[in-house]
Short mmCIF file of C-alpha atoms in Angstrom, two decimals:
data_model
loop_
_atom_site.label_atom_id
_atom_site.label_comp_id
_atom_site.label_asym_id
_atom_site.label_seq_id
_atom_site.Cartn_x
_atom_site.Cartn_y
_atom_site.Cartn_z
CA UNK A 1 65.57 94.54 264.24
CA UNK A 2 63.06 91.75 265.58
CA UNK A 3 65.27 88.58 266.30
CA UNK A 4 63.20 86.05 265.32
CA UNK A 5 66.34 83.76 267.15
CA UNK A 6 67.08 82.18 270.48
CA UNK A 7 70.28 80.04 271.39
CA UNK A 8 74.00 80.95 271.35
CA UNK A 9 74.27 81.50 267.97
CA UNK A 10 71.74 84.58 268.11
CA UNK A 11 74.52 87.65 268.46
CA UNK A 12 76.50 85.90 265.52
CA UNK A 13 73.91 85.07 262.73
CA UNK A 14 72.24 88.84 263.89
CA UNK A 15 75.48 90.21 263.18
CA UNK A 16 75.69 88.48 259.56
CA UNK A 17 72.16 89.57 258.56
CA UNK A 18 72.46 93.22 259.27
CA UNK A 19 74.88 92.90 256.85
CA UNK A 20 73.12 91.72 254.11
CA UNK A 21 70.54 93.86 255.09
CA UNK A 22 72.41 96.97 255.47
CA UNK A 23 73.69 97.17 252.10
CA UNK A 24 72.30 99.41 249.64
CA UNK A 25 70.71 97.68 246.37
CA UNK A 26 69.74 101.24 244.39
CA UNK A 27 69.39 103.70 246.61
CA UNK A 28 65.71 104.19 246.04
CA UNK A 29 63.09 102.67 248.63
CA UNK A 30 64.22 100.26 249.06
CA UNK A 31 63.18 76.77 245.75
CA UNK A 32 62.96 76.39 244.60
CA UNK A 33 63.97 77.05 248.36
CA UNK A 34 65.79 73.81 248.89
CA UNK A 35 68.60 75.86 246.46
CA UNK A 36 67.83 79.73 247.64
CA UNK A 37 67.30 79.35 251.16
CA UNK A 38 71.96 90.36 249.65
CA UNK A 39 73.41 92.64 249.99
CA UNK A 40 76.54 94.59 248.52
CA UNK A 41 75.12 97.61 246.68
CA UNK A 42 74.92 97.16 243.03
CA UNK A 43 73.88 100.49 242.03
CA UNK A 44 73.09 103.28 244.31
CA UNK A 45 72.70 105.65 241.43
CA UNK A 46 75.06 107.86 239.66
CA UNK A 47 75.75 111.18 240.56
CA UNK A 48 73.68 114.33 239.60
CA UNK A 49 74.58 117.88 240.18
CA UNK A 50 75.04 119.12 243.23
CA UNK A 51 76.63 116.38 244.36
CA UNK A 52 73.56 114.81 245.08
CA UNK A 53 73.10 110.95 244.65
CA UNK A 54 70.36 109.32 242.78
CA UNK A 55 68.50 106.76 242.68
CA UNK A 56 67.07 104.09 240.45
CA UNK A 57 64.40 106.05 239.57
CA UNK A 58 67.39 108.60 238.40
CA UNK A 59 66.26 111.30 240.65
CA UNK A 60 67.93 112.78 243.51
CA UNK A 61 66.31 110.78 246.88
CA UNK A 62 65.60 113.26 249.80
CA UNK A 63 66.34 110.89 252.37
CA UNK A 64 69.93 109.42 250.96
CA UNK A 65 73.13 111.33 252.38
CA UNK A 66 75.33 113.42 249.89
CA UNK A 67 78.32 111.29 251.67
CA UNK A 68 80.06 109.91 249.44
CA UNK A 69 79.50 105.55 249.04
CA UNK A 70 76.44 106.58 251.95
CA UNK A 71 73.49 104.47 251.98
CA UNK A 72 70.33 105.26 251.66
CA UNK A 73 68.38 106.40 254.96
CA UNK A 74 65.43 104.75 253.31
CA UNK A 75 63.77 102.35 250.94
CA UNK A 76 61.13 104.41 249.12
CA UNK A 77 60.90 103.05 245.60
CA UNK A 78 57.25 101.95 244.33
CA UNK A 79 56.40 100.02 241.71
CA UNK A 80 55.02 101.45 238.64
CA UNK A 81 51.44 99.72 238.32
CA UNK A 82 51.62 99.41 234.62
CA UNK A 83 55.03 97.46 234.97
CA UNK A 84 53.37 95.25 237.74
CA UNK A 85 52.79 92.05 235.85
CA UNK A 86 49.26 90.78 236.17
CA UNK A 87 49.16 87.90 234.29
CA UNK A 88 51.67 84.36 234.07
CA UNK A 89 53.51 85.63 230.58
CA UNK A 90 54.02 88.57 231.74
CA UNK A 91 55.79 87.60 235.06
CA UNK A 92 57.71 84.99 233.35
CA UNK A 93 59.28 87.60 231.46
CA UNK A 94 60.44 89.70 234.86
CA UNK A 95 61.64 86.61 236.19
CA UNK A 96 63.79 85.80 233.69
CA UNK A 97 65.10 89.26 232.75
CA UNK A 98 65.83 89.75 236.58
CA UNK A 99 67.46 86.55 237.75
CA UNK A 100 71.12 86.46 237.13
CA UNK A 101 73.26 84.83 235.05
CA UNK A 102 76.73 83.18 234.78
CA UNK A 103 78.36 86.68 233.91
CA UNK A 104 75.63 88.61 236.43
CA UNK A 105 76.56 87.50 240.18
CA UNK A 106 80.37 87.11 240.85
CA UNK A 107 83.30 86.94 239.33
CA UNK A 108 84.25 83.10 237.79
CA UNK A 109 80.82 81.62 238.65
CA UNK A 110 79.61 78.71 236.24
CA UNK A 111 76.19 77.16 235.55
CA UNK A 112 75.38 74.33 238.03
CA UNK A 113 73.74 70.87 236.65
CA UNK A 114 70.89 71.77 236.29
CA UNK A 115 71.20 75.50 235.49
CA UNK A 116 67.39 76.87 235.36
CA UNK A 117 64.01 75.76 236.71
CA UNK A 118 60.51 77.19 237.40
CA UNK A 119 56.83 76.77 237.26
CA UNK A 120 56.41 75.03 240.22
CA UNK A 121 56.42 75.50 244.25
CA UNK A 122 58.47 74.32 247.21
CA UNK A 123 56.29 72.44 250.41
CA UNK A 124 58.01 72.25 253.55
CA UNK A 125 55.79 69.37 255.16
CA UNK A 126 55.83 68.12 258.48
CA UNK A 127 58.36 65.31 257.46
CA UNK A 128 60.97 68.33 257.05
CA UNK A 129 61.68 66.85 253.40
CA UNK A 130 61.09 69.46 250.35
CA UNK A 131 58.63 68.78 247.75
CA UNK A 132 57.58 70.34 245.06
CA UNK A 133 54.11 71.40 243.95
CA UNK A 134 52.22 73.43 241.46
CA UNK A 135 52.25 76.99 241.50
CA UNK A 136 49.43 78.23 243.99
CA UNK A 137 46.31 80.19 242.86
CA UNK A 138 48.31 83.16 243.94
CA UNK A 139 51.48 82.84 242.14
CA UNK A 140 51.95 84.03 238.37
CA UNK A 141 55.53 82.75 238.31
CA UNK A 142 58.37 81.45 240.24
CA UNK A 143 61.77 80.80 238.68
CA UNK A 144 65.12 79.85 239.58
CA UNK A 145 68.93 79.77 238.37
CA UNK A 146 71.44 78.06 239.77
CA UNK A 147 75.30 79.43 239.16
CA UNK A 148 78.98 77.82 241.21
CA UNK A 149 81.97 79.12 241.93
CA UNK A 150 84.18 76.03 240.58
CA UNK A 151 86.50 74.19 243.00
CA UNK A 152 89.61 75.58 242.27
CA UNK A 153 93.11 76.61 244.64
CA UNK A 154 92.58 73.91 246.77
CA UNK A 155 89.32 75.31 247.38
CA UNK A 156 85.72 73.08 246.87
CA UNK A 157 82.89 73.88 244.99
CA UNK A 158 80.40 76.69 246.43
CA UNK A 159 76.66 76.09 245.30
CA UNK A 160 74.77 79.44 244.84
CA UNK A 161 71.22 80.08 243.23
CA UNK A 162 68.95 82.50 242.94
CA UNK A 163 64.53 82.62 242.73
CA UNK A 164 62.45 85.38 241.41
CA UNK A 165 58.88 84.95 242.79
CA UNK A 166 55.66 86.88 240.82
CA UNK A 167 52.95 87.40 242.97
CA UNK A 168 49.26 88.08 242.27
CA UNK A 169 49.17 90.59 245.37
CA UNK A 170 51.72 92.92 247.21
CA UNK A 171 49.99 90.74 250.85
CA UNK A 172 50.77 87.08 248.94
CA UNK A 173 54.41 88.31 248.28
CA UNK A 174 54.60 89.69 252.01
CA UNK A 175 52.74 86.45 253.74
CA UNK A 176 55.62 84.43 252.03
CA UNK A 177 58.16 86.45 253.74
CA UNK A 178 56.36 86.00 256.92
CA UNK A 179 55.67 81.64 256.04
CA UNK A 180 59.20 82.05 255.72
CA UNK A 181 60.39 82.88 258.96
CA UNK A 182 58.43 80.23 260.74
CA UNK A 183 60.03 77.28 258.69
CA UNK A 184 63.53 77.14 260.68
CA UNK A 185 61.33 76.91 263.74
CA UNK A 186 59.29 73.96 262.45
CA UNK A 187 61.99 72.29 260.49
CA UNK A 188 65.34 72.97 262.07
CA UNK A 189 66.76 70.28 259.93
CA UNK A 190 65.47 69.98 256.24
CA UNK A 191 66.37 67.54 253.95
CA UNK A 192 66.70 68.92 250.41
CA UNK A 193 66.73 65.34 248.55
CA UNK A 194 69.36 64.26 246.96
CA UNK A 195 71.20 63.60 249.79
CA UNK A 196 71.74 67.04 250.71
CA UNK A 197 70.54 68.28 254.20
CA UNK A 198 70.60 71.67 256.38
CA UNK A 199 70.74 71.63 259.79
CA UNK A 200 70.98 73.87 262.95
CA UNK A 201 68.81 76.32 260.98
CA UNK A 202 67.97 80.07 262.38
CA UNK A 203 66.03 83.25 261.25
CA UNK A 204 65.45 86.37 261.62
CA UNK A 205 63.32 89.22 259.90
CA UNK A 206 64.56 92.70 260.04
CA UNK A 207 62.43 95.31 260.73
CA UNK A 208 62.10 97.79 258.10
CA UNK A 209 64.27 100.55 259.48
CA UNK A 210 66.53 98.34 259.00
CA UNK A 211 66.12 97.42 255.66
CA UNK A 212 67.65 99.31 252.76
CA UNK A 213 66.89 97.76 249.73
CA UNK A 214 63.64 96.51 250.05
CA UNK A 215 60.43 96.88 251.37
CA UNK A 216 61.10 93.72 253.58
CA UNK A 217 64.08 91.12 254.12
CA UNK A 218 64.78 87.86 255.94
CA UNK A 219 67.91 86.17 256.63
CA UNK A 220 68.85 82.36 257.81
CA UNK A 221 72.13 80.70 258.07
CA UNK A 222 72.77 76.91 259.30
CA UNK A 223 74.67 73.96 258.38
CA UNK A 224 75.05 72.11 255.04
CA UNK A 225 75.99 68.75 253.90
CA UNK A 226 75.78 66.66 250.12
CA UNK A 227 77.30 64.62 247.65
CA UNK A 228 80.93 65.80 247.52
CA UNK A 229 80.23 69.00 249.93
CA UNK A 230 83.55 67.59 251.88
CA UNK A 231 82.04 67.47 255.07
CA UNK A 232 80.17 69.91 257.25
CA UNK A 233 79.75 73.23 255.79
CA UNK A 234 78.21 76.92 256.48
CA UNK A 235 75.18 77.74 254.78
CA UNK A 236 73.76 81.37 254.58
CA UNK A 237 70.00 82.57 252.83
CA UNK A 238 68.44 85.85 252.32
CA UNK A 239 64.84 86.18 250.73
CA UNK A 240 63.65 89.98 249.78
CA UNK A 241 60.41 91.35 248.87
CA UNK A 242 59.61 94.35 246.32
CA UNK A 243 56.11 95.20 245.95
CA UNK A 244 54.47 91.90 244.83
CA UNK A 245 58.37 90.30 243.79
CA UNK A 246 60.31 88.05 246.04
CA UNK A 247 63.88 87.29 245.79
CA UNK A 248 65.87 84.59 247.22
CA UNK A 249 69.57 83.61 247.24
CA UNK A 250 71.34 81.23 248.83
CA UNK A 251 74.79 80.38 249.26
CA UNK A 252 75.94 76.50 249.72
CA UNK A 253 79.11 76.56 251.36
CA UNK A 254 82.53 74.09 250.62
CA UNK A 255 85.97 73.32 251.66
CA UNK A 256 88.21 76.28 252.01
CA UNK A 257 85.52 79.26 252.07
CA UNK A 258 85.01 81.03 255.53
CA UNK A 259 81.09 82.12 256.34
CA UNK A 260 82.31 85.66 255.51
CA UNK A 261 83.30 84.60 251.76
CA UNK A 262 79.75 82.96 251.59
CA UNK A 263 78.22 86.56 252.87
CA UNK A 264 79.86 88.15 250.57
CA UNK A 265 78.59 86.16 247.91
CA UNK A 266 74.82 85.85 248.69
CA UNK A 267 74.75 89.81 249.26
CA UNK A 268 76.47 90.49 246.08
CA UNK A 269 73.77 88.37 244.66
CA UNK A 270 71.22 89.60 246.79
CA UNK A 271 71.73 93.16 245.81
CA UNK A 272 71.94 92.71 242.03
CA UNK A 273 68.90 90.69 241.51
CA UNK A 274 66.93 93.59 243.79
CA UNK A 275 67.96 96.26 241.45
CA UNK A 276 66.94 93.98 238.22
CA UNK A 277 63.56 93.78 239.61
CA UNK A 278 63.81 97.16 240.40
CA UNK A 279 64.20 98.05 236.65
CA UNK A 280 61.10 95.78 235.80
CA UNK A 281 59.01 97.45 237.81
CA UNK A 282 60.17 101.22 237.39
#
């Protein structure tokens, strides 16, 4: 894995992203940032005869263990070119069909105010404070849903939301993973607007042994604070890349939820939205 981290904190926000990254999406080869700033497995295929397991592309994979619930030892799916979208209405229509909905993530979750945004681009300048742009030259579409789990039990309000990026090129998708990974180190402390802010931020970007369910994955955790947040609370972000598609999730956390409930969470939601891009591509 190449830490990407220095401080105390390193060993435990390591620990939480080979999580996220160890979970299988489908077992084949595997903000709107200021909201997604995954990953339980979602499918790992059924089984075929044999007792063989296979993956999204429904065939047995070669390099995933017959062990039952095993992941895959490998992320080996590739697009299908002629599912590739090359042009904007065409990549609106993947990012749509593969972000999730209120019945798609986890159980309970409702549509935040607002629910659904896209067509334009988050800039990180050297203020730290989020903007928003137009799409560059390079992306076809970029599009993002935004879904709570409701305060309830004594328990506050957890933000989630979740971006589907269409690139031009497979190298655009993969230089955003890698622009990524250098904004905690600029910007340690963003502010969001709104009032909302993130602090203490850290990354790291796995390397792709590592890496299960995509063909490259990033993962930040930090601090979080807004309007009626109830103080101080964990904050955890994972953004994927498939081919020329990049996914991001991110988990706001609230009173009452440990950092492990928000993991859980944003790699349920990580690993669902992988394998619906993973059926728009196939």
């Amino acid at each position: 894995m190449k830490l990407m981290l220095v401080g105390t904190r390193v060993v435990a926000v390591a620990a939480a992203g080979v999580l996220l990254a160890g979970c299988g999406g489908s077992g084949s080869k595997d903000k709107d940032r200021p909201d997604p700033k995954p990953s339980a497995s979602a499918k790992q295929g059924g089984p075929a005869t044999g007792g063989e397991k296979t993956g999204a592309s429904g065939k047995p994979d070669p390099k995933q263990s017959t062990l039952p619930g095993a992941l895959p030892s490998a992320y080996d799916f590739t697009p299908d070119p002629a599912r590739v979208p090359k042009n904007a209405a065409q990549a609106r229509k993947l990012t749509r069909n593969a972000a999730l909905g209120e019945n798609d993530w986890t159980a309970g979750m409702v549509r935040h105010t607002p629910y659904e945004s896209g067509g334009t681009w988050p800039v990180l300048p050297d203020s730290c404070v989020w903007t928003r742009s137009a799409l560059p030259s390079g992306v076809l579409d970029s599009f993002t849903r935004r879904l709570d789990v409701p305060a309830q039990g004594g328990k506050g309000r957890v933000q989630g939301a979740v971006t589907v990026t269409v690139h031009r090129t497979e190298a655009g998708a993969d230089r955003e993973i890698k622009d990524t990974v250098q904004e905690s180190f600029r910007c340690p402390d963003q502010e969001l607007g709104g009032g909302q802010r993130l602090s203490g931020l850290m990354s790291l970007q796995f390397d792709q042994k590592d890496v299960r369910n995509a063909d490259a994955s990033l993962f930040e955790a930090g601090k979080y604070t807004g309007p009626e947040s109830g103080g101080v609370q964990d904050y955890v972000w994972s953004k994927s890349r498939i081919g020329p598609v990049t996914t991001a999730v991110s988990v706001k956390g609230a009173k009452g939820y440990t950092n492990t409930d928000l993991l859980r969470i944003a790699a349920e939601g990580g690993a669902k939205v992988l394998y619906r891009v993973e059926l728009e591509l196939k």
